[in-house]
Amino acid sequence: MITSDDAQNVSGTACANCLVELFLSDSDASDHGEALSFMGDAKADGAGNFAVSVCGRTYLPGMKLSATSTDTSGNTSEFSLNYAPSVSPGPCPSATPSPTHSATPTATAGAHKPGDLDCSGKIDTLDGLIAFQFISGASLLTRPVGCPAPDAIVGAHKFGDVNCDGAVDELDGVDIVAYAAGVPREQPGGCPAIG
């Protein structure tokens, strides 16, 4: 049974741990409409409470909502009593990723690890992305002052040439991403280890 709505969710109660499917519904004499279009679904919690996200969806004034619930044995209910929403759905909130790098990281002179192309002190997929951007000629992501360019000579090798083949290329980007993912990589003899 649908009990409330706001610009983001339609909420209510159903059987515990059931799959609740929400539909736009027609208005028939029984006030238990038939599904016109699927709006979304959610799993009810152990107490039967559910909230189906409707952000970014559209329904016209006067439209009704109805839901079904399917228990863990696969039994599906009839459509619930129609529910007249009180508000129109709003836009979905933007996901705000938590940054893994500061906008202007600070490099420590002489402390550049092979593969750490943004000089953040750690090797992650962002370093692989910087290698791929460099290869494609795109402008590089924000890097601190003092952080060498991927093709700068640091020690005996180019900074971004992690496989020591003399060029900063796709293989270096792949090696950096593989290292960040924990995939073991064998370095050629005389080539410093990534990280």
GROMACS .gro file of C-alpha atoms in nm:
model
  195
    1MET     CA    1   0.000   0.000   0.000
    2ILE     CA    2   0.138   0.341  -0.100
    3THR     CA    3   0.123   0.585   0.191
    4SER     CA    4   0.334   0.889   0.094
    5ASP     CA    5   0.534   1.059  -0.179
    6ASP     CA    6   0.775   1.344  -0.231
    7ALA     CA    7   0.978   1.473  -0.524
    8GLN     CA    8   1.223   1.183  -0.490
    9ASN     CA    9   1.036   0.875  -0.362
   10VAL     CA   10   0.701   0.702  -0.333
   11SER     CA   11   0.684   0.512  -0.003
   12GLY     CA   12   0.461   0.266   0.172
   13THR     CA   13   0.434  -0.079   0.322
   14ALA     CA   14   0.417  -0.427   0.172
   15CYS     CA   15   0.511  -0.777   0.280
   16ALA     CA   16   0.853  -0.812   0.441
   17ASN     CA   17   1.140  -0.847   0.191
   18CYS     CA   18   0.902  -0.830  -0.107
   19LEU     CA   19   0.981  -0.676  -0.442
   20VAL     CA   20   0.752  -0.375  -0.487
   21GLU     CA   21   0.684  -0.256  -0.842
   22LEU     CA   22   0.533   0.089  -0.893
   23PHE     CA   23   0.314   0.177  -1.195
   24LEU     CA   24   0.124   0.470  -1.337
   25SER     CA   25  -0.233   0.350  -1.318
   26ASP     CA   26  -0.564   0.419  -1.484
   27SER     CA   27  -0.868   0.520  -1.279
   28ASP     CA   28  -1.129   0.248  -1.287
   29ALA     CA   29  -1.442   0.202  -1.075
   30SER     CA   30  -1.267  -0.027  -0.825
   31ASP     CA   31  -0.994   0.236  -0.765
   32HIS     CA   32  -0.744  -0.051  -0.805
   33GLY     CA   33  -0.616   0.048  -1.146
   34GLU     CA   34  -0.429  -0.147  -1.407
   35ALA     CA   35  -0.072  -0.065  -1.497
   36LEU     CA   36  -0.025   0.190  -1.772
   37SER     CA   37   0.353   0.218  -1.742
   38PHE     CA   38   0.627   0.095  -1.510
   39MET     CA   39   0.778   0.362  -1.281
   40GLY     CA   40   1.036   0.167  -1.081
   41ASP     CA   41   1.082  -0.092  -0.811
   42ALA     CA   42   1.239  -0.143  -0.471
   43LYS     CA   43   1.279  -0.419  -0.218
   44ALA     CA   44   1.083  -0.380   0.105
   45ASP     CA   45   1.284  -0.415   0.424
   46GLY     CA   46   1.223  -0.677   0.695
   47ALA     CA   47   0.937  -0.466   0.837
   48GLY     CA   48   0.779  -0.424   0.492
   49ASN     CA   49   0.873  -0.057   0.442
   50PHE     CA   50   0.970   0.048   0.090
   51ALA     CA   51   1.063   0.361  -0.104
   52VAL     CA   52   1.067   0.359  -0.485
   53SER     CA   53   1.273   0.635  -0.645
   54VAL     CA   54   1.068   0.845  -0.886
   55CYS     CA   55   1.314   1.129  -0.937
   56GLY     CA   56   1.348   1.222  -1.300
   57ARG     CA   57   1.016   1.052  -1.388
   58THR     CA   58   0.713   1.230  -1.527
   59TYR     CA   59   0.346   1.200  -1.456
   60LEU     CA   60   0.067   1.437  -1.538
   61PRO     CA   61  -0.166   1.599  -1.285
   62GLY     CA   62  -0.454   1.366  -1.207
   63MET     CA   63  -0.253   1.050  -1.277
   64LYS     CA   64  -0.267   0.778  -1.014
   65LEU     CA   65  -0.007   0.535  -0.890
   66SER     CA   66  -0.053   0.169  -0.800
   67ALA     CA   67   0.188  -0.103  -0.689
   68THR     CA   68   0.223  -0.477  -0.673
   69SER     CA   69   0.436  -0.679  -0.436
   70THR     CA   70   0.602  -1.011  -0.506
   71ASP     CA   71   0.704  -1.225  -0.211
   72THR     CA   72   1.016  -1.438  -0.187
   73SER     CA   73   0.820  -1.741  -0.315
   74GLY     CA   74   0.730  -1.557  -0.637
   75ASN     CA   75   0.364  -1.484  -0.549
   76THR     CA   76   0.249  -1.146  -0.683
   77SER     CA   77  -0.032  -0.944  -0.529
   78GLU     CA   78  -0.313  -0.766  -0.709
   79PHE     CA   79  -0.264  -0.397  -0.780
   80SER     CA   80  -0.285  -0.185  -0.467
   81LEU     CA   81  -0.544   0.083  -0.411
   82ASN     CA   82  -0.473   0.378  -0.642
   83TYR     CA   83  -0.275   0.660  -0.486
   84ALA     CA   84  -0.294   1.022  -0.601
   85PRO     CA   85   0.056   1.171  -0.571
   86SER     CA   86   0.080   1.502  -0.388
   87VAL     CA   87   0.380   1.637  -0.582
   88SER     CA   88   0.546   1.585  -0.918
   89PRO     CA   89   0.878   1.404  -0.922
   90GLY     CA   90   1.180   1.630  -0.915
   91PRO     CA   91   1.516   1.593  -1.081
   92CYS     CA   92   1.747   1.325  -0.948
   93PRO     CA   93   2.014   1.460  -0.716
   94SER     CA   94   2.358   1.482  -0.870
   95ALA     CA   95   2.604   1.234  -0.734
   96THR     CA   96   2.887   1.417  -0.570
   97PRO     CA   97   3.191   1.193  -0.592
   98SER     CA   98   3.425   1.206  -0.302
   99PRO     CA   99   3.755   1.328  -0.438
  100THR     CA  100   4.053   1.099  -0.414
  101HIS     CA  101   4.292   1.376  -0.513
  102SER     CA  102   4.306   1.738  -0.414
  103ALA     CA  103   4.252   1.987  -0.694
  104THR     CA  104   4.607   2.113  -0.652
  105PRO     CA  105   4.821   1.836  -0.502
  106THR     CA  106   5.166   1.928  -0.381
  107ALA     CA  107   5.466   1.745  -0.522
  108THR     CA  108   5.766   1.661  -0.310
  109ALA     CA  109   6.086   1.727  -0.500
  110GLY     CA  110   6.279   1.408  -0.578
  111ALA     CA  111   6.007   1.182  -0.441
  112HIS     CA  112   5.836   1.086  -0.767
  113LYS     CA  113   5.746   0.717  -0.783
  114PRO     CA  114   5.738   0.553  -1.126
  115GLY     CA  115   5.373   0.551  -1.232
  116ASP     CA  116   5.262   0.828  -0.994
  117LEU     CA  117   5.190   1.069  -1.280
  118ASP     CA  118   4.990   1.314  -1.067
  119CYS     CA  119   5.253   1.314  -0.789
  120SER     CA  120   4.990   1.235  -0.527
  121GLY     CA  121   5.208   0.980  -0.349
  122LYS     CA  122   4.992   0.687  -0.458
  123ILE     CA  123   4.933   0.502  -0.781
  124ASP     CA  124   4.575   0.467  -0.892
  125THR     CA  125   4.362   0.466  -1.205
  126LEU     CA  126   4.387   0.846  -1.227
  127ASP     CA  127   4.757   0.801  -1.306
  128GLY     CA  128   4.664   0.563  -1.587
  129LEU     CA  129   4.414   0.820  -1.715
  130ILE     CA  130   4.689   1.084  -1.720
  131ALA     CA  131   4.906   0.848  -1.928
  132PHE     CA  132   4.621   0.793  -2.176
  133GLN     CA  133   4.551   1.168  -2.192
  134PHE     CA  134   4.919   1.238  -2.258
  135ILE     CA  135   4.929   0.981  -2.539
  136SER     CA  136   4.615   1.125  -2.701
  137GLY     CA  137   4.750   1.481  -2.684
  138ALA     CA  138   4.463   1.596  -2.457
  139SER     CA  139   4.536   1.849  -2.185
  140LEU     CA  140   4.641   1.673  -1.868
  141LEU     CA  141   4.442   1.666  -1.547
  142THR     CA  142   4.550   1.906  -1.274
  143ARG     CA  143   4.899   1.821  -1.156
  144PRO     CA  144   5.105   2.014  -0.901
  145VAL     CA  145   5.386   2.250  -0.982
  146GLY     CA  146   5.706   2.047  -0.987
  147CYS     CA  147   5.538   1.725  -1.100
  148PRO     CA  148   5.726   1.614  -1.412
  149ALA     CA  149   5.550   1.574  -1.745
  150PRO     CA  150   5.503   1.206  -1.839
  151ASP     CA  151   5.785   1.228  -2.097
  152ALA     CA  152   6.031   1.416  -1.870
  153ILE     CA  153   6.353   1.232  -1.788
  154VAL     CA  154   6.365   1.143  -1.419
  155GLY     CA  155   6.672   0.944  -1.327
  156ALA     CA  156   6.752   0.723  -1.626
  157HIS     CA  157   6.396   0.690  -1.761
  158LYS     CA  158   6.103   0.897  -1.882
  159PHE     CA  159   5.869   0.965  -1.590
  160GLY     CA  160   5.564   0.795  -1.749
  161ASP     CA  161   5.758   0.515  -1.920
  162VAL     CA  162   5.691   0.256  -1.651
  163ASN     CA  163   5.788  -0.042  -1.870
  164CYS     CA  164   6.117   0.122  -1.977
  165ASP     CA  165   6.068   0.065  -2.350
  166GLY     CA  166   6.172   0.424  -2.428
  167ALA     CA  167   5.824   0.562  -2.500
  168VAL     CA  168   5.524   0.677  -2.298
  169ASP     CA  169   5.246   0.481  -2.468
  170GLU     CA  170   4.928   0.275  -2.416
  171LEU     CA  171   5.124  -0.009  -2.258
  172ASP     CA  172   5.238   0.224  -1.981
  173GLY     CA  173   4.878   0.333  -1.916
  174VAL     CA  174   4.768  -0.031  -1.903
  175ASP     CA  175   5.056  -0.121  -1.668
  176ILE     CA  176   4.965   0.165  -1.433
  177VAL     CA  177   4.593   0.071  -1.427
  178ALA     CA  178   4.684  -0.297  -1.373
  179TYR     CA  179   4.915  -0.202  -1.085
  180ALA     CA  180   4.638   0.013  -0.930
  181ALA     CA  181   4.398  -0.283  -0.959
  182GLY     CA  182   4.644  -0.514  -0.783
  183VAL     CA  183   4.727  -0.721  -1.091
  184PRO     CA  184   5.089  -0.839  -1.068
  185ARG     CA  185   5.309  -0.696  -1.345
  186GLU     CA  186   5.660  -0.816  -1.425
  187GLN     CA  187   5.899  -0.532  -1.496
  188PRO     CA  188   6.184  -0.576  -1.747
  189GLY     CA  189   6.532  -0.608  -1.597
  190GLY     CA  190   6.678  -0.274  -1.485
  191CYS     CA  191   6.339  -0.104  -1.493
  192PRO     CA  192   6.232   0.037  -1.154
  193ALA     CA  193   5.920  -0.116  -1.002
  194ILE     CA  194   5.597   0.078  -1.038
  195GLY     CA  195   5.528   0.256  -0.711
   0.00000   0.00000   0.00000
